[in-house]
PDB file of C-alpha atoms in Angstrom:
ATOM      1  CA  UNK A 710      90.822  83.955 102.474  1.00  0.00           C
ATOM      2  CA  UNK A 711      90.817  85.645  99.057  1.00  0.00           C
ATOM      3  CA  UNK A 712      87.059  85.215  99.019  1.00  0.00           C
ATOM      4  CA  UNK A 713      86.748  86.962 102.377  1.00  0.00           C
ATOM      5  CA  UNK A 714      89.057  89.801 101.313  1.00  0.00           C
ATOM      6  CA  UNK A 715      87.103  90.211  98.091  1.00  0.00           C
ATOM      7  CA  UNK A 716      83.969  91.218  99.958  1.00  0.00           C
ATOM      8  CA  UNK A 717      83.543  94.960 100.448  1.00  0.00           C
ATOM      9  CA  UNK A 718      85.435  95.862 103.633  1.00  0.00           C
ATOM     10  CA  UNK A 719      83.349  97.258 106.484  1.00  0.00           C
ATOM     11  CA  UNK A 720      84.241 100.607 108.018  1.00  0.00           C
ATOM     12  CA  UNK A 721      85.620  99.029 111.184  1.00  0.00           C
ATOM     13  CA  UNK A 722      88.252  97.228 109.115  1.00  0.00           C
ATOM     14  CA  UNK A 723      89.033 100.141 106.788  1.00  0.00           C
ATOM     15  CA  UNK A 724      89.290 102.924 109.388  1.00  0.00           C
ATOM     16  CA  UNK A 725      91.728 101.184 111.747  1.00  0.00           C
ATOM     17  CA  UNK A 726      93.780 100.029 108.715  1.00  0.00           C
ATOM     18  CA  UNK A 727      94.154 103.669 107.659  1.00  0.00           C
ATOM     19  CA  UNK A 728      95.244 104.510 111.222  1.00  0.00           C
ATOM     20  CA  UNK A 729      97.860 101.742 111.020  1.00  0.00           C
ATOM     21  CA  UNK A 730      99.190 103.241 107.774  1.00  0.00           C
ATOM     22  CA  UNK A 731      99.356 106.633 109.520  1.00  0.00           C
ATOM     23  CA  UNK A 732     101.184 105.129 112.495  1.00  0.00           C
ATOM     24  CA  UNK A 733     103.711 103.287 110.335  1.00  0.00           C
ATOM     25  CA  UNK A 734     104.459 106.504 108.424  1.00  0.00           C
ATOM     26  CA  UNK A 735     105.099 108.270 111.749  1.00  0.00           C
ATOM     27  CA  UNK A 736     107.229 105.340 112.838  1.00  0.00           C
ATOM     28  CA  UNK A 737     109.415 105.794 109.748  1.00  0.00           C
ATOM     29  CA  UNK A 738     109.765 109.501 110.598  1.00  0.00           C
ATOM     30  CA  UNK A 739     107.260 110.775 108.003  1.00  0.00           C
ATOM     31  CA  UNK A 740     103.697 111.974 108.190  1.00  0.00           C
ATOM     32  CA  UNK A 741     100.479 110.954 106.493  1.00  0.00           C
ATOM     33  CA  UNK A 742      99.277 113.503 103.935  1.00  0.00           C
ATOM     34  CA  UNK A 743      98.589 112.898 100.264  1.00  0.00           C
ATOM     35  CA  UNK A 744      97.861 116.375  98.892  1.00  0.00           C
ATOM     36  CA  UNK A 745     101.430 117.626  99.365  1.00  0.00           C
ATOM     37  CA  UNK A 746     102.435 115.317  96.503  1.00  0.00           C
ATOM     38  CA  UNK A 747     100.498 117.661  94.197  1.00  0.00           C
ATOM     39  CA  UNK A 748     102.938 120.410  95.177  1.00  0.00           C
ATOM     40  CA  UNK A 749     105.861 118.101  94.445  1.00  0.00           C
ATOM     41  CA  UNK A 750     104.375 117.373  91.022  1.00  0.00           C
ATOM     42  CA  UNK A 751     104.304 121.141  90.320  1.00  0.00           C
ATOM     43  CA  UNK A 752     107.978 121.401  91.276  1.00  0.00           C
ATOM     44  CA  UNK A 753     108.910 118.425  89.126  1.00  0.00           C
ATOM     45  CA  UNK A 754     107.139 120.177  86.258  1.00  0.00           C
ATOM     46  CA  UNK A 755     109.433 123.176  86.692  1.00  0.00           C
ATOM     47  CA  UNK A 756     107.075 125.504  88.601  1.00  0.00           C
ATOM     48  CA  UNK A 757     109.906 126.441  90.983  1.00  0.00           C
ATOM     49  CA  UNK A 758     111.599 128.551  88.302  1.00  0.00           C
ATOM     50  CA  UNK A 759     109.207 131.445  88.622  1.00  0.00           C
ATOM     51  CA  UNK A 760     107.446 130.762  91.909  1.00  0.00           C
ATOM     52  CA  UNK A 761     109.074 130.494  95.339  1.00  0.00           C
ATOM     53  CA  UNK A 762     106.346 128.232  96.679  1.00  0.00           C
ATOM     54  CA  UNK A 763     107.484 125.467  94.333  1.00  0.00           C
ATOM     55  CA  UNK A 764     111.200 126.178  94.697  1.00  0.00           C
ATOM     56  CA  UNK A 765     111.963 123.471  97.221  1.00  0.00           C
ATOM     57  CA  UNK A 766     113.827 120.199  97.109  1.00  0.00           C
ATOM     58  CA  UNK A 767     111.029 117.865  96.038  1.00  0.00           C
ATOM     59  CA  UNK A 768     113.484 114.966  96.197  1.00  0.00           C
ATOM     60  CA  UNK A 769     113.281 115.254  99.982  1.00  0.00           C
ATOM     61  CA  UNK A 770     109.593 114.343  99.557  1.00  0.00           C
ATOM     62  CA  UNK A 771     110.133 111.506  97.096  1.00  0.00           C
ATOM     63  CA  UNK A 772     109.013 108.997  99.719  1.00  0.00           C
ATOM     64  CA  UNK A 773     105.507 110.504  99.430  1.00  0.00           C
ATOM     65  CA  UNK A 774     105.523 110.164  95.637  1.00  0.00           C
ATOM     66  CA  UNK A 775     106.498 106.520  96.109  1.00  0.00           C
ATOM     67  CA  UNK A 776     103.644 106.146  98.621  1.00  0.00           C
ATOM     68  CA  UNK A 777     101.199 107.583  96.088  1.00  0.00           C
ATOM     69  CA  UNK A 778     102.637 105.304  93.401  1.00  0.00           C
ATOM     70  CA  UNK A 779     101.907 102.457  95.800  1.00  0.00           C
ATOM     71  CA  UNK A 780      98.314 103.690  96.140  1.00  0.00           C
ATOM     72  CA  UNK A 781      97.945 103.368  92.347  1.00  0.00           C
ATOM     73  CA  UNK A 782      99.359  99.826  92.433  1.00  0.00           C
ATOM     74  CA  UNK A 783      97.157  98.968  95.425  1.00  0.00           C
ATOM     75  CA  UNK A 784      94.127 100.120  93.438  1.00  0.00           C
ATOM     76  CA  UNK A 785      95.226  97.921  90.540  1.00  0.00           C
ATOM     77  CA  UNK A 786      95.783  94.869  92.746  1.00  0.00           C
ATOM     78  CA  UNK A 787      92.445  95.306  94.532  1.00  0.00           C
ATOM     79  CA  UNK A 788      90.606  95.698  91.212  1.00  0.00           C
ATOM     80  CA  UNK A 789      92.251  92.665  89.605  1.00  0.00           C
ATOM     81  CA  UNK A 790      92.721  90.170  92.407  1.00  0.00           C
ATOM     82  CA  UNK A 791      90.254  91.158  95.106  1.00  0.00           C
ATOM     83  CA  UNK A 792      87.316  92.465  93.123  1.00  0.00           C
ATOM     84  CA  UNK A 793      83.847  91.775  94.389  1.00  0.00           C
ATOM     85  CA  UNK A 794      81.397  90.228  91.921  1.00  0.00           C
ATOM     86  CA  UNK A 795      78.525  92.035  93.635  1.00  0.00           C
ATOM     87  CA  UNK A 796      77.375  95.500  92.538  1.00  0.00           C
ATOM     88  CA  UNK A 797      77.927  98.436  94.905  1.00  0.00           C
ATOM     89  CA  UNK A 798      75.214  98.567  97.585  1.00  0.00           C
ATOM     90  CA  UNK A 799      74.043 102.164  97.602  1.00  0.00           C
ATOM     91  CA  UNK A 800      71.367 103.468  99.922  1.00  0.00           C
ATOM     92  CA  UNK A 801      68.057 103.610  97.984  1.00  0.00           C
ATOM     93  CA  UNK A 802      67.478 107.215  99.100  1.00  0.00           C
ATOM     94  CA  UNK A 803      70.759 108.269  97.467  1.00  0.00           C
ATOM     95  CA  UNK A 804      69.819 106.367  94.294  1.00  0.00           C
ATOM     96  CA  UNK A 805      66.450 108.138  94.285  1.00  0.00           C
ATOM     97  CA  UNK A 806      67.824 111.637  94.896  1.00  0.00           C
ATOM     98  CA  UNK A 807      70.532 111.222  92.266  1.00  0.00           C
ATOM     99  CA  UNK A 808      68.041 109.920  89.701  1.00  0.00           C
ATOM    100  CA  UNK A 809      65.965 113.057  90.274  1.00  0.00           C
ATOM    101  CA  UNK A 810      69.062 114.974  89.159  1.00  0.00           C
ATOM    102  CA  UNK A 811      69.343 112.696  86.125  1.00  0.00           C
ATOM    103  CA  UNK A 812      72.322 110.744  87.468  1.00  0.00           C
ATOM    104  CA  UNK A 813      71.811 107.002  87.038  1.00  0.00           C
ATOM    105  CA  UNK A 814      73.207 104.281  89.285  1.00  0.00           C
ATOM    106  CA  UNK A 815      74.129 100.892  87.843  1.00  0.00           C
ATOM    107  CA  UNK A 816      76.124  99.373  90.692  1.00  0.00           C
ATOM    108  CA  UNK A 817      79.555 100.575  89.588  1.00  0.00           C
ATOM    109  CA  UNK A 818      81.873 102.977  91.451  1.00  0.00           C
ATOM    110  CA  UNK A 819      81.232 106.025  89.256  1.00  0.00           C
ATOM    111  CA  UNK A 820      78.377 107.440  87.180  1.00  0.00           C
ATOM    112  CA  UNK A 821      79.250 106.629  83.565  1.00  0.00           C
ATOM    113  CA  UNK A 822      77.240 109.616  82.301  1.00  0.00           C
ATOM    114  CA  UNK A 823      79.544 112.051  84.070  1.00  0.00           C
ATOM    115  CA  UNK A 824      82.875 110.285  83.993  1.00  0.00           C
ATOM    116  CA  UNK A 825      83.503 109.341  80.384  1.00  0.00           C
ATOM    117  CA  UNK A 826      85.828 110.698  77.719  1.00  0.00           C
ATOM    118  CA  UNK A 827      82.839 111.775  75.657  1.00  0.00           C
ATOM    119  CA  UNK A 828      81.402 113.852  78.526  1.00  0.00           C
ATOM    120  CA  UNK A 829      84.741 115.530  79.189  1.00  0.00           C
ATOM    121  CA  UNK A 830      84.002 118.302  76.734  1.00  0.00           C
ATOM    122  CA  UNK A 831      80.435 118.901  77.861  1.00  0.00           C
ATOM    123  CA  UNK A 832      79.642 121.631  80.402  1.00  0.00           C
ATOM    124  CA  UNK A 833      78.806 119.082  83.127  1.00  0.00           C
ATOM    125  CA  UNK A 834      81.898 117.023  82.441  1.00  0.00           C
ATOM    126  CA  UNK A 835      84.125 120.087  82.592  1.00  0.00           C
ATOM    127  CA  UNK A 836      82.559 121.218  85.860  1.00  0.00           C
ATOM    128  CA  UNK A 837      82.780 117.797  87.522  1.00  0.00           C
ATOM    129  CA  UNK A 838      86.235 116.735  86.353  1.00  0.00           C
ATOM    130  CA  UNK A 839      88.212 119.861  85.460  1.00  0.00           C
ATOM    131  CA  UNK A 840      86.735 122.460  87.806  1.00  0.00           C
ATOM    132  CA  UNK A 841      86.294 119.861  90.568  1.00  0.00           C
ATOM    133  CA  UNK A 842      89.897 118.744  90.260  1.00  0.00           C
ATOM    134  CA  UNK A 843      91.057 122.366  90.250  1.00  0.00           C
ATOM    135  CA  UNK A 844      89.221 123.037  93.523  1.00  0.00           C
ATOM    136  CA  UNK A 845      90.694 119.903  95.088  1.00  0.00           C
ATOM    137  CA  UNK A 846      94.222 121.094  94.271  1.00  0.00           C
ATOM    138  CA  UNK A 847      93.692 124.770  95.095  1.00  0.00           C
ATOM    139  CA  UNK A 848      91.677 124.141  98.261  1.00  0.00           C
ATOM    140  CA  UNK A 849      93.902 121.462  99.782  1.00  0.00           C
ATOM    141  CA  UNK A 850      97.029 123.551  99.359  1.00  0.00           C
ATOM    142  CA  UNK A 851      95.383 126.684 100.724  1.00  0.00           C
ATOM    143  CA  UNK A 852      94.115 124.703 103.705  1.00  0.00           C
ATOM    144  CA  UNK A 853      97.495 122.982 104.016  1.00  0.00           C
ATOM    145  CA  UNK A 854      96.132 119.448 103.784  1.00  0.00           C
ATOM    146  CA  UNK A 855      93.324 117.152 102.742  1.00  0.00           C
ATOM    147  CA  UNK A 856      91.367 114.378 104.421  1.00  0.00           C
ATOM    148  CA  UNK A 857      94.497 112.424 105.314  1.00  0.00           C
ATOM    149  CA  UNK A 858      96.585 115.362 106.551  1.00  0.00           C
ATOM    150  CA  UNK A 859      93.873 117.250 108.434  1.00  0.00           C
ATOM    151  CA  UNK A 860      90.806 115.090 109.125  1.00  0.00           C
ATOM    152  CA  UNK A 861      92.892 112.090 110.189  1.00  0.00           C
ATOM    153  CA  UNK A 862      96.512 113.059 111.036  1.00  0.00           C
ATOM    154  CA  UNK A 863      95.793 116.575 112.323  1.00  0.00           C
ATOM    155  CA  UNK A 864      92.680 115.698 114.299  1.00  0.00           C
ATOM    156  CA  UNK A 865      94.389 112.628 115.773  1.00  0.00           C
ATOM    157  CA  UNK A 866      96.923 115.121 117.173  1.00  0.00           C
ATOM    158  CA  UNK A 867      94.012 117.299 118.430  1.00  0.00           C
ATOM    159  CA  UNK A 868      95.060 120.275 116.320  1.00  0.00           C
ATOM    160  CA  UNK A 869      92.482 123.056 116.194  1.00  0.00           C
ATOM    161  CA  UNK A 870      93.445 124.179 112.646  1.00  0.00           C
ATOM    162  CA  UNK A 871      92.603 120.678 111.417  1.00  0.00           C
ATOM    163  CA  UNK A 872      89.172 120.871 113.034  1.00  0.00           C
ATOM    164  CA  UNK A 873      88.502 124.167 111.240  1.00  0.00           C
ATOM    165  CA  UNK A 874      89.717 122.603 107.984  1.00  0.00           C
ATOM    166  CA  UNK A 875      87.500 119.535 108.461  1.00  0.00           C
ATOM    167  CA  UNK A 876      84.504 121.792 109.125  1.00  0.00           C
ATOM    168  CA  UNK A 877      85.394 123.605 105.890  1.00  0.00           C
ATOM    169  CA  UNK A 878      85.585 120.293 103.964  1.00  0.00           C
ATOM    170  CA  UNK A 879      82.054 119.442 105.032  1.00  0.00           C
ATOM    171  CA  UNK A 880      80.695 122.953 104.589  1.00  0.00           C
ATOM    172  CA  UNK A 881      81.957 122.972 100.991  1.00  0.00           C
ATOM    173  CA  UNK A 882      80.753 119.445 100.262  1.00  0.00           C
ATOM    174  CA  UNK A 883      77.289 120.059 101.708  1.00  0.00           C
ATOM    175  CA  UNK A 884      76.955 123.368  99.847  1.00  0.00           C
ATOM    176  CA  UNK A 885      77.860 121.679  96.580  1.00  0.00           C
ATOM    177  CA  UNK A 886      75.670 118.609  97.127  1.00  0.00           C
ATOM    178  CA  UNK A 887      72.536 120.300  98.434  1.00  0.00           C
ATOM    179  CA  UNK A 888      72.533 123.735  96.812  1.00  0.00           C
ATOM    180  CA  UNK A 889      74.736 123.677  93.715  1.00  0.00           C
ATOM    181  CA  UNK A 890      74.072 120.146  92.382  1.00  0.00           C
ATOM    182  CA  UNK A 891      70.411 121.037  91.625  1.00  0.00           C
ATOM    183  CA  UNK A 892      71.653 124.039  89.621  1.00  0.00           C
ATOM    184  CA  UNK A 893      74.339 122.143  87.717  1.00  0.00           C
ATOM    185  CA  UNK A 894      72.449 118.940  86.924  1.00  0.00           C
TER     186      UNK A 894
ATOM    187  CA  UNK B1317     116.015  99.996  99.316  1.00  0.00           C
ATOM    188  CA  UNK B1318     114.900 102.811 101.634  1.00  0.00           C
ATOM    189  CA  UNK B1319     111.812 103.654  99.645  1.00  0.00           C
ATOM    190  CA  UNK B1320     110.380 100.128  99.472  1.00  0.00           C
ATOM    191  CA  UNK B1321     108.544 100.479 102.772  1.00  0.00           C
ATOM    192  CA  UNK B1322     106.688 103.512 101.461  1.00  0.00           C
ATOM    193  CA  UNK B1323     105.724 101.605  98.339  1.00  0.00           C
ATOM    194  CA  UNK B1324     104.318  98.781 100.478  1.00  0.00           C
ATOM    195  CA  UNK B1325     102.417 101.196 102.720  1.00  0.00           C
ATOM    196  CA  UNK B1326     101.012 102.923  99.635  1.00  0.00           C
ATOM    197  CA  UNK B1327      99.891  99.569  98.227  1.00  0.00           C
ATOM    198  CA  UNK B1328      98.125  98.734 101.505  1.00  0.00           C
ATOM    199  CA  UNK B1329      96.504 102.177 101.483  1.00  0.00           C
ATOM    200  CA  UNK B1330      95.314 101.738  97.870  1.00  0.00           C
ATOM    201  CA  UNK B1331      93.825  98.324  98.644  1.00  0.00           C
ATOM    202  CA  UNK B1332      92.018  99.676 101.734  1.00  0.00           C
ATOM    203  CA  UNK B1333      90.677 102.686  99.779  1.00  0.00           C
ATOM    204  CA  UNK B1334      89.365 100.407  97.037  1.00  0.00           C
ATOM    205  CA  UNK B1335      87.928  97.603  99.136  1.00  0.00           C
ATOM    206  CA  UNK B1336      86.154  99.960 101.528  1.00  0.00           C
ATOM    207  CA  UNK B1337      84.678 101.691  98.437  1.00  0.00           C
ATOM    208  CA  UNK B1338      85.874 105.079  99.702  1.00  0.00           C
ATOM    209  CA  UNK B1339      86.964 105.792  96.115  1.00  0.00           C
ATOM    210  CA  UNK B1340      83.386 105.599  94.870  1.00  0.00           C
ATOM    211  CA  UNK B1341      81.783 108.870  93.753  1.00  0.00           C
ATOM    212  CA  UNK B1342      78.455 107.408  94.903  1.00  0.00           C
ATOM    213  CA  UNK B1343      79.740 106.713  98.428  1.00  0.00           C
ATOM    214  CA  UNK B1344      80.774 110.357  98.763  1.00  0.00           C
ATOM    215  CA  UNK B1345      77.303 111.443  97.678  1.00  0.00           C
ATOM    216  CA  UNK B1346      75.774 109.028 100.186  1.00  0.00           C
ATOM    217  CA  UNK B1347      77.954 110.655 102.848  1.00  0.00           C
ATOM    218  CA  UNK B1348      77.060 114.259 101.978  1.00  0.00           C
ATOM    219  CA  UNK B1349      73.378 113.261 101.916  1.00  0.00           C
ATOM    220  CA  UNK B1350      73.649 111.578 105.358  1.00  0.00           C
ATOM    221  CA  UNK B1351      72.201 108.352 103.994  1.00  0.00           C
ATOM    222  CA  UNK B1352      74.842 105.990 105.245  1.00  0.00           C
ATOM    223  CA  UNK B1353      77.135 105.651 108.222  1.00  0.00           C
ATOM    224  CA  UNK B1354      79.869 103.947 106.190  1.00  0.00           C
ATOM    225  CA  UNK B1355      82.097 106.937 105.349  1.00  0.00           C
ATOM    226  CA  UNK B1356      81.669 108.428 108.805  1.00  0.00           C
ATOM    227  CA  UNK B1357      82.599 105.065 110.275  1.00  0.00           C
ATOM    228  CA  UNK B1358      85.735 104.833 108.110  1.00  0.00           C
ATOM    229  CA  UNK B1359      86.960 108.336 108.951  1.00  0.00           C
ATOM    230  CA  UNK B1360      85.756 108.248 112.558  1.00  0.00           C
ATOM    231  CA  UNK B1361      87.426 104.936 113.373  1.00  0.00           C
ATOM    232  CA  UNK B1362      90.621 105.984 111.540  1.00  0.00           C
ATOM    233  CA  UNK B1363      90.614 109.092 113.697  1.00  0.00           C
ATOM    234  CA  UNK B1364      89.752 107.238 116.925  1.00  0.00           C
ATOM    235  CA  UNK B1365      92.463 104.617 116.487  1.00  0.00           C
ATOM    236  CA  UNK B1366      94.853 107.290 115.182  1.00  0.00           C
ATOM    237  CA  UNK B1367      94.261 109.313 118.342  1.00  0.00           C
ATOM    238  CA  UNK B1368      95.254 106.328 120.479  1.00  0.00           C
ATOM    239  CA  UNK B1369      98.428 105.833 118.401  1.00  0.00           C
ATOM    240  CA  UNK B1370      99.407 109.510 118.695  1.00  0.00           C
ATOM    241  CA  UNK B1371      98.809 109.585 122.450  1.00  0.00           C
ATOM    242  CA  UNK B1372     100.778 106.370 122.821  1.00  0.00           C
ATOM    243  CA  UNK B1373     103.705 107.858 120.867  1.00  0.00           C
ATOM    244  CA  UNK B1374     103.633 111.041 122.953  1.00  0.00           C
ATOM    245  CA  UNK B1375     103.210 109.497 126.392  1.00  0.00           C
ATOM    246  CA  UNK B1376     105.599 106.608 125.924  1.00  0.00           C
ATOM    247  CA  UNK B1377     108.084 108.610 123.870  1.00  0.00           C
ATOM    248  CA  UNK B1378     107.925 106.068 121.055  1.00  0.00           C
ATOM    249  CA  UNK B1379     110.735 106.631 118.561  1.00  0.00           C
ATOM    250  CA  UNK B1380     111.081 105.911 114.865  1.00  0.00           C
ATOM    251  CA  UNK B1381     112.410 102.507 113.816  1.00  0.00           C
ATOM    252  CA  UNK B1382     115.905 104.029 113.610  1.00  0.00           C
ATOM    253  CA  UNK B1383     115.765 105.745 116.989  1.00  0.00           C
ATOM    254  CA  UNK B1384     114.760 109.303 116.063  1.00  0.00           C
ATOM    255  CA  UNK B1385     112.235 111.273 118.118  1.00  0.00           C
ATOM    256  CA  UNK B1386     108.790 111.490 116.508  1.00  0.00           C
ATOM    257  CA  UNK B1387     107.834 115.154 116.249  1.00  0.00           C
ATOM    258  CA  UNK B1388     104.391 116.631 115.775  1.00  0.00           C
ATOM    259  CA  UNK B1389     104.613 120.117 114.349  1.00  0.00           C
ATOM    260  CA  UNK B1390     101.725 122.311 115.501  1.00  0.00           C
ATOM    261  CA  UNK B1391     100.009 124.002 112.565  1.00  0.00           C
ATOM    262  CA  UNK B1392      99.946 127.799 112.680  1.00  0.00           C
ATOM    263  CA  UNK B1393      96.551 129.064 113.772  1.00  0.00           C
ATOM    264  CA  UNK B1394      94.334 130.821 111.252  1.00  0.00           C
ATOM    265  CA  UNK B1395      90.635 130.798 110.522  1.00  0.00           C
ATOM    266  CA  UNK B1396      90.351 132.027 106.897  1.00  0.00           C
ATOM    267  CA  UNK B1397      93.076 129.769 105.603  1.00  0.00           C
ATOM    268  CA  UNK B1398      91.537 126.555 106.887  1.00  0.00           C
ATOM    269  CA  UNK B1399      87.913 127.562 106.493  1.00  0.00           C
ATOM    270  CA  UNK B1400      88.115 129.004 102.963  1.00  0.00           C
ATOM    271  CA  UNK B1401      90.727 126.579 101.693  1.00  0.00           C
ATOM    272  CA  UNK B1402      88.867 123.697 103.315  1.00  0.00           C
ATOM    273  CA  UNK B1403      85.533 124.752 101.819  1.00  0.00           C
ATOM    274  CA  UNK B1404      86.993 125.008  98.319  1.00  0.00           C
ATOM    275  CA  UNK B1405      88.403 121.528  98.707  1.00  0.00           C
ATOM    276  CA  UNK B1406      84.992 120.329  99.973  1.00  0.00           C
ATOM    277  CA  UNK B1407      83.353 121.684  96.824  1.00  0.00           C
ATOM    278  CA  UNK B1408      85.883 119.812  94.722  1.00  0.00           C
ATOM    279  CA  UNK B1409      85.457 116.691  96.841  1.00  0.00           C
ATOM    280  CA  UNK B1410      81.696 116.596  96.207  1.00  0.00           C
ATOM    281  CA  UNK B1411      82.170 117.234  92.463  1.00  0.00           C
ATOM    282  CA  UNK B1412      84.917 114.720  91.747  1.00  0.00           C
ATOM    283  CA  UNK B1413      83.866 112.266  94.474  1.00  0.00           C
ATOM    284  CA  UNK B1414      87.493 111.920  95.468  1.00  0.00           C
ATOM    285  CA  UNK B1415      90.015 113.426  97.818  1.00  0.00           C
ATOM    286  CA  UNK B1416      93.695 113.203  96.792  1.00  0.00           C
ATOM    287  CA  UNK B1417      94.336 109.625  98.020  1.00  0.00           C
ATOM    288  CA  UNK B1418      91.412 108.151  96.069  1.00  0.00           C
ATOM    289  CA  UNK B1419      92.316 110.256  93.007  1.00  0.00           C
ATOM    290  CA  UNK B1420      95.456 108.166  92.596  1.00  0.00           C
ATOM    291  CA  UNK B1421      93.832 104.898  93.661  1.00  0.00           C
ATOM    292  CA  UNK B1422      91.123 105.357  91.016  1.00  0.00           C
ATOM    293  CA  UNK B1423      93.844 105.434  88.338  1.00  0.00           C
ATOM    294  CA  UNK B1424      95.014 102.022  89.488  1.00  0.00           C
ATOM    295  CA  UNK B1425      91.423 100.803  89.365  1.00  0.00           C
ATOM    296  CA  UNK B1426      91.528 101.490  85.645  1.00  0.00           C
ATOM    297  CA  UNK B1427      89.680 104.809  85.633  1.00  0.00           C
ATOM    298  CA  UNK B1428      92.306 106.454  83.445  1.00  0.00           C
ATOM    299  CA  UNK B1429      90.014 109.432  82.976  1.00  0.00           C
ATOM    300  CA  UNK B1430      90.927 110.483  86.517  1.00  0.00           C
ATOM    301  CA  UNK B1431      94.322 111.512  85.132  1.00  0.00           C
ATOM    302  CA  UNK B1432      92.425 114.572  83.852  1.00  0.00           C
ATOM    303  CA  UNK B1433      91.172 115.267  87.386  1.00  0.00           C
ATOM    304  CA  UNK B1434      94.705 114.835  88.777  1.00  0.00           C
ATOM    305  CA  UNK B1435      96.117 117.224  86.165  1.00  0.00           C
ATOM    306  CA  UNK B1436      93.441 119.748  87.091  1.00  0.00           C
ATOM    307  CA  UNK B1437      94.334 119.321  90.761  1.00  0.00           C
ATOM    308  CA  UNK B1438      98.013 119.921  89.954  1.00  0.00           C
ATOM    309  CA  UNK B1439      96.978 123.030  88.031  1.00  0.00           C
ATOM    310  CA  UNK B1440      94.867 124.180  91.006  1.00  0.00           C
ATOM    311  CA  UNK B1441      97.853 123.706  93.300  1.00  0.00           C
ATOM    312  CA  UNK B1442     100.004 125.683  90.859  1.00  0.00           C
ATOM    313  CA  UNK B1443      97.523 128.577  90.695  1.00  0.00           C
ATOM    314  CA  UNK B1444      97.328 128.595  94.497  1.00  0.00           C
ATOM    315  CA  UNK B1445     101.123 128.879  94.611  1.00  0.00           C
ATOM    316  CA  UNK B1446     100.943 131.862  92.258  1.00  0.00           C
ATOM    317  CA  UNK B1447      98.200 133.613  94.222  1.00  0.00           C
ATOM    318  CA  UNK B1448      99.119 132.675  97.756  1.00  0.00           C
ATOM    319  CA  UNK B1449     100.640 136.023  98.691  1.00  0.00           C
ATOM    320  CA  UNK B1450      97.312 137.680  97.943  1.00  0.00           C
ATOM    321  CA  UNK B1451      95.158 135.194  99.855  1.00  0.00           C
ATOM    322  CA  UNK B1452      94.367 135.430 103.584  1.00  0.00           C
ATOM    323  CA  UNK B1453      96.357 132.940 105.636  1.00  0.00           C
TER     324      UNK B1453
END
């Protein structure tokens, strides 16, 4: 059983499992959306003192912080007890295109060249980690949700705003990947 | 404890994110380069099954475990808010290779460096909060 679970999970196991998580959150009277925890973190840090947007009772959202804490633990458990001995299987075309940009692939989850403490203070490292993270936080809050809140929860409820948001997610991602990556790397 | 169920759901979510390799920067690149069906399959099947759940809740009037009505709040319509905000997030998604769920799951996977990305995301959220009155919504 552990051996089976340690294999990489196919999409048709992962996707429905995510939908089950969404359903169970609805069933407990909550909704599935991770990015709103970033707003709670701002409030916890005291941002509500001089900004109305963060002046709300974050304790009413503590269930979501617990959920996110669970996601950290789940990552730990999967990495330590269900890890696959095989390297990541990446499409050879992606490997090729990334190597043309000078980004190597060695079978792990992340490119070491970009995501390391030593690259954090280089221009590329700052763009990828600091600027990238900034856009994730700024963009999700402006759009009112991320992949979980819009592309899954919102679209599952056939909400038009979520469709526009999802189109935006892909427009931004494609622009970055196909037009800006060659300029940055 | 009331919060335990959310912890368990979060743990399940973190395991699914890790084992389906959705947290991999490379998988996100593969997706944006249209080289693999995997990510589309994950999101598409989550959406497809999610749609069935939502319709089931609405048509059968399914209630929460403690008997409350399940409400779906319609999001206020706007184009600039979702399109511009969404595109900025998309840019960040391609750079960091992670949307908010995976950001936290990566920490648990031992990529402590992602705490820098999370802090930047919190800062981005904070700056949005400061500027929101001047942005189109």
